[in-house]
Short mmCIF file of C-alpha atoms and ligand atoms in Angstrom, two decimals:
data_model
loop_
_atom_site.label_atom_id
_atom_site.label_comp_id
_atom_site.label_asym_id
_atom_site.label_seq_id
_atom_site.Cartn_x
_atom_site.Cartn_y
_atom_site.Cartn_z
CA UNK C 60 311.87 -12.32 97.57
CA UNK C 61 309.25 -9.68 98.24
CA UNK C 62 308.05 -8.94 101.95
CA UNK C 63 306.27 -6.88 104.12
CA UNK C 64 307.41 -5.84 107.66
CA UNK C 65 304.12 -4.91 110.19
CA UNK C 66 304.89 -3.60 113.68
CA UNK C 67 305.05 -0.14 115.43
CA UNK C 68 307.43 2.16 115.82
CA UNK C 69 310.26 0.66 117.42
CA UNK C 70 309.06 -2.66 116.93
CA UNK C 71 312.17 -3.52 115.06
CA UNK C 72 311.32 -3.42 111.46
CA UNK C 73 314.39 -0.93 110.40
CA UNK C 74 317.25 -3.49 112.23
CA UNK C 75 315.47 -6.66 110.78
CA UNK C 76 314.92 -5.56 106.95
CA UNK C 77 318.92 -4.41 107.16
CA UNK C 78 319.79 -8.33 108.08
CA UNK C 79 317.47 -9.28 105.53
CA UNK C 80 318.91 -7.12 102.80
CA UNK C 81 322.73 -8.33 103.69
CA UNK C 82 320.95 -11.80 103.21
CA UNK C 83 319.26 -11.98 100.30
CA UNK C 84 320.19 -9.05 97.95
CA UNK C 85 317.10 -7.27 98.31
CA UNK C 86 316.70 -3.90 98.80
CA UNK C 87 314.93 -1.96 101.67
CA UNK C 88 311.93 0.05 100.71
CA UNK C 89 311.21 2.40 103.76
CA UNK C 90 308.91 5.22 103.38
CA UNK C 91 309.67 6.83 106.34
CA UNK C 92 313.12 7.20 104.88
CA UNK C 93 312.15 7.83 101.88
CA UNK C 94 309.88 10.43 103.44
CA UNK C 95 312.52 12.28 105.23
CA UNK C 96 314.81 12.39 102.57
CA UNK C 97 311.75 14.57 100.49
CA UNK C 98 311.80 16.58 103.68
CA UNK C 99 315.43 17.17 103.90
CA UNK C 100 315.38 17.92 100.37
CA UNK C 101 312.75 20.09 100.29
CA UNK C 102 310.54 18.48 97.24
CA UNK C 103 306.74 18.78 96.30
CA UNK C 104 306.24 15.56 98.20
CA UNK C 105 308.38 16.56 101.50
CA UNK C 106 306.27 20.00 102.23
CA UNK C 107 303.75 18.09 101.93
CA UNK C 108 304.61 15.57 104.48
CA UNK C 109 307.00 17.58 106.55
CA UNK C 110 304.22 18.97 109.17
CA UNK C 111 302.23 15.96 109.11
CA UNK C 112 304.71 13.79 110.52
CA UNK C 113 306.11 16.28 113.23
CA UNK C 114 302.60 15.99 114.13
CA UNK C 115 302.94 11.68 114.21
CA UNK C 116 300.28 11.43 111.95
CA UNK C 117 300.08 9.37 108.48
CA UNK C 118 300.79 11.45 105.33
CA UNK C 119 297.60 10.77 102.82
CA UNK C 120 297.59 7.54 100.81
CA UNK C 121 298.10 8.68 97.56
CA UNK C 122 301.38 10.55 98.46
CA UNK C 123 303.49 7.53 99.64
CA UNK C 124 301.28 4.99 97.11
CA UNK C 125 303.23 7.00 94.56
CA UNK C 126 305.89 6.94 96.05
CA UNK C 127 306.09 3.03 96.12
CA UNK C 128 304.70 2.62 92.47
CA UNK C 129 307.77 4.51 91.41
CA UNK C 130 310.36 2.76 93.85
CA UNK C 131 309.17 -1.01 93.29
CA UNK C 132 309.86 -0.09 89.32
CA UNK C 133 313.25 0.52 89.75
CA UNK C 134 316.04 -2.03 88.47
CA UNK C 135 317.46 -2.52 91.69
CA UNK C 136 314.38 -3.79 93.16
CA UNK C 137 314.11 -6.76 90.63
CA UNK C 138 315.55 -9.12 92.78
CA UNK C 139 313.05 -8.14 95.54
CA UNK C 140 312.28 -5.98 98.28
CA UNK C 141 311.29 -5.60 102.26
CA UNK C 142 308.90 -3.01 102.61
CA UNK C 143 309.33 -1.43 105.95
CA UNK C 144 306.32 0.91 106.56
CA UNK C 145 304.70 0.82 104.41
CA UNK C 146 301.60 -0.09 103.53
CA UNK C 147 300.22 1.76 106.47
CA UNK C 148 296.50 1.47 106.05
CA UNK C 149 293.77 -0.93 104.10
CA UNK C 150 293.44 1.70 101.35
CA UNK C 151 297.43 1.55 100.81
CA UNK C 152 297.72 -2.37 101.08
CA UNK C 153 294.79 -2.46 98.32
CA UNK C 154 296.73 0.08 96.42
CA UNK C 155 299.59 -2.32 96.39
CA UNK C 156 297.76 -5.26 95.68
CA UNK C 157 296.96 -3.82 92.48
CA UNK C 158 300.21 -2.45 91.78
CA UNK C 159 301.59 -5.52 92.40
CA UNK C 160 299.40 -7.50 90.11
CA UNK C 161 299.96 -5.67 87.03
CA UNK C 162 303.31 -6.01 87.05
CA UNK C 163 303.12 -10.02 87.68
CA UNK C 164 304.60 -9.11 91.35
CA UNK C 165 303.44 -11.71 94.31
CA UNK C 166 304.20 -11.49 98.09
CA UNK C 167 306.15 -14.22 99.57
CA UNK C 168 305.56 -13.26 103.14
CA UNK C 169 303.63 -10.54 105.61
CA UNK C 170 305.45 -11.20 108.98
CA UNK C 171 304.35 -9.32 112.33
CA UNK C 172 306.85 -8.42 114.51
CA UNK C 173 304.41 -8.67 117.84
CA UNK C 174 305.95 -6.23 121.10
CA UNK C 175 303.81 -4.79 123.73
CA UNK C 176 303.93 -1.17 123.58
CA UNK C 177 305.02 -0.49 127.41
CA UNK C 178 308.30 -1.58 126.10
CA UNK C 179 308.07 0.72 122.93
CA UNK C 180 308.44 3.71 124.83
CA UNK C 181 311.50 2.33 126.08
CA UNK C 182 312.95 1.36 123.47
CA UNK C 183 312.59 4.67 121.54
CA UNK C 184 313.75 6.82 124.45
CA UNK C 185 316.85 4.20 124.17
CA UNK C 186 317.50 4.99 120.69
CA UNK C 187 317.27 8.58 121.25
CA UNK C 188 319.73 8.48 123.93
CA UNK C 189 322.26 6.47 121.87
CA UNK C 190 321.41 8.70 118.45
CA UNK C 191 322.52 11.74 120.80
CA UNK C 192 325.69 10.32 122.34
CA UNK C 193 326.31 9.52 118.92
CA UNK C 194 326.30 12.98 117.77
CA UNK C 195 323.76 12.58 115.17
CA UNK C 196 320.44 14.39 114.83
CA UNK C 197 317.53 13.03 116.18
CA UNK C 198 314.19 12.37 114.61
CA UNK C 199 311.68 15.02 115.38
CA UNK C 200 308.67 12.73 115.56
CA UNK C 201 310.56 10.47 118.16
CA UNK C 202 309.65 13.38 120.88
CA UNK C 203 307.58 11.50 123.83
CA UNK C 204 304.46 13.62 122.64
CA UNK C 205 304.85 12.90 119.18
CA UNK C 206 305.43 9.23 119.87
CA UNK C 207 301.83 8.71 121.40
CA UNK C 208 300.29 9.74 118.38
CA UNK C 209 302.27 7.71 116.28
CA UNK C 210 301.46 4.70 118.22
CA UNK C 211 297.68 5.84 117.99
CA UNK C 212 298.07 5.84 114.38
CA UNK C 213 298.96 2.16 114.17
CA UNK C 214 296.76 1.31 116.55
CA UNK C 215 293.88 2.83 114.54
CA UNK C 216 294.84 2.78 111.19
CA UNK C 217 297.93 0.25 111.01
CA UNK C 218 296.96 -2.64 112.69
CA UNK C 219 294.13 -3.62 111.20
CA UNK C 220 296.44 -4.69 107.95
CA UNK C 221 297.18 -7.82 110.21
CA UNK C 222 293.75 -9.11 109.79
CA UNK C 223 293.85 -8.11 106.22
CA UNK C 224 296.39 -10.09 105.31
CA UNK C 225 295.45 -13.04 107.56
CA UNK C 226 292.32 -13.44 105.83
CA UNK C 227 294.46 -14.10 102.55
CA UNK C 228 296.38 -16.63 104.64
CA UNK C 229 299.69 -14.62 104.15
CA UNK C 230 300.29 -13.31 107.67
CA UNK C 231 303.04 -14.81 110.01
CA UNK C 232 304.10 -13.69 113.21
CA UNK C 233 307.52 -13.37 115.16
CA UNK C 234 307.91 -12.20 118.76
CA UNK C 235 309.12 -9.16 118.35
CA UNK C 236 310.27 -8.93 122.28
CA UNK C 237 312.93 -11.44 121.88
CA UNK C 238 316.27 -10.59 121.53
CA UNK C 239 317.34 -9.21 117.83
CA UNK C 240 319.71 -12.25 117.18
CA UNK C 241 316.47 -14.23 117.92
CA UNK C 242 314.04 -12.61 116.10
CA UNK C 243 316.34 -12.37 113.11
CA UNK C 244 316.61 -16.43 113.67
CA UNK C 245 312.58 -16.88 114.00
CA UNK C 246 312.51 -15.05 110.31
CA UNK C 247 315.29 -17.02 108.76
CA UNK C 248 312.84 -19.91 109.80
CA UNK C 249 309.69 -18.36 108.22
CA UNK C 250 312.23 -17.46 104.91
CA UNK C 251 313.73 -20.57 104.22
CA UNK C 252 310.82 -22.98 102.98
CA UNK C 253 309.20 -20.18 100.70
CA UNK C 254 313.32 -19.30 99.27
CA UNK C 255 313.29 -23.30 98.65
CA UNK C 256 310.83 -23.24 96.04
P1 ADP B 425 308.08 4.57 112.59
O1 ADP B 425 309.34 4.53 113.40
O2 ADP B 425 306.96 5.26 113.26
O3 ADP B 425 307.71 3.22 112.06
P2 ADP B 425 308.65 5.65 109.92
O4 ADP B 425 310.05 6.08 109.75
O5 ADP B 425 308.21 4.41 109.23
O6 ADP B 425 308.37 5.57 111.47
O7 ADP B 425 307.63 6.83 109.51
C1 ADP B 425 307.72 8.12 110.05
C2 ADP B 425 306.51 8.96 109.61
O8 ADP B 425 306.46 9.00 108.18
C3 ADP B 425 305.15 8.41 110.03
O9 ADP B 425 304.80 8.79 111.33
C4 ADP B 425 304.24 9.02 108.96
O10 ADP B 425 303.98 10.38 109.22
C5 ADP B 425 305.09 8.97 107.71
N1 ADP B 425 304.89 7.71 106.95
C6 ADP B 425 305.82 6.74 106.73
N2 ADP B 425 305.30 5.74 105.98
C7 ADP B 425 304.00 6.08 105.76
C8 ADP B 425 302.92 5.45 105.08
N3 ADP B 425 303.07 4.25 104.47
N4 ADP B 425 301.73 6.09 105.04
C9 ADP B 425 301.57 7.27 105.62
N5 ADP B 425 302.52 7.92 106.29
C10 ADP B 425 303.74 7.34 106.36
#
């Protein structure tokens, strides 16, 4: 099973793809992870990105497109993958069209998780609270400031991909405001007819 996740930050994507990888054996694919762990580790790739996304902007196309080429190759993806971030722009869903299609790859789904962004803020500024009373270190980019321009970013540049893929006929959309238990149920439902097959 092979999917894409679409929504903004906070929208959900992270807690969903988990469920869906304790489901079906797939693996996560998350290149904001992926990108922090460059950071922490100090590669090529994560000076690179490091200042561009304390800044909430999008690190350039053909940084995380390589990224992905290399991830989606390795064994433990065979079975299938969420992508959770990625792509991020037209330029990086083309990229992965291609890089899909010469390995023989095809999508089974591109689900929306659909929230109103009044509620975003919230809900970030909740998970920041319960990262700190959990003792553990808190995101840099998830500063109110920082936030803004994130959500700019996938206003601008990120949500566009939900046309793109609904003029392929692949897109399907979830209410992303419902309760996780619900929205986890509304994907099972979208899941279970293409699993079938
Ligand atoms: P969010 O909670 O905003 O969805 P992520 O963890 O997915 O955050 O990404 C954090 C940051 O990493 C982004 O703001 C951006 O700078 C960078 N990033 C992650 N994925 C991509 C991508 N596909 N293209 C460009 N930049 C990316």
């Amino acid at each position: 099973m092979r999917l894409i996740l679409l929504g903004p930050p906070g929208a959900g994507k992270g807690t969903q793809s988990q469920r869906l990888v304790d489901k079906h054996g797939i693996v996560q694919l998350s290149t904001g992870d992926m990108l922090r762990a460059a950071v922490a580790a100090g590669t090529p790739v994560g000076l690179k990105a490091k200042s561009i996304m304390e800044a909430g902007q999008l690190v350039p196309d053909d940084v995380v497109v390589a990224i992905i080429a290399d991830r989606i190759g390795q064994p433990d993806a065979r079975k299938g993958f969420v992508l959770d971030g990625f792509p991020r722009t037209v330029p990086q869903a083309e990229a992965l069209d291609k890089l899909l299609a010469e390995r023989g790859l095809k999508l089974d789904a591109v689900i929306e998780l659909k929230v109103d962004e009044g509620i975003l803020i919230k809900r970030i500024e909740t998970r920041v609270a319960e990262m700190t009373a959990r003792g553990e270190k808190v995101r840099s980019d998830d500063k109110p400031e920082v936030l803004k321009g994130r959500l700019d970013a996938y206003r601008a540049q990120t949500a566009p991909l939900a046309g793109y893929y609904d003029a392929k006929g692949m897109l399907r959309s979830v209410d992303g405001m419902a309760p996780v238990d619900q929205v986890t149920a509304a994907l099972d439902g979208i899941l279970k007819p293409s699993s079938a097959v």
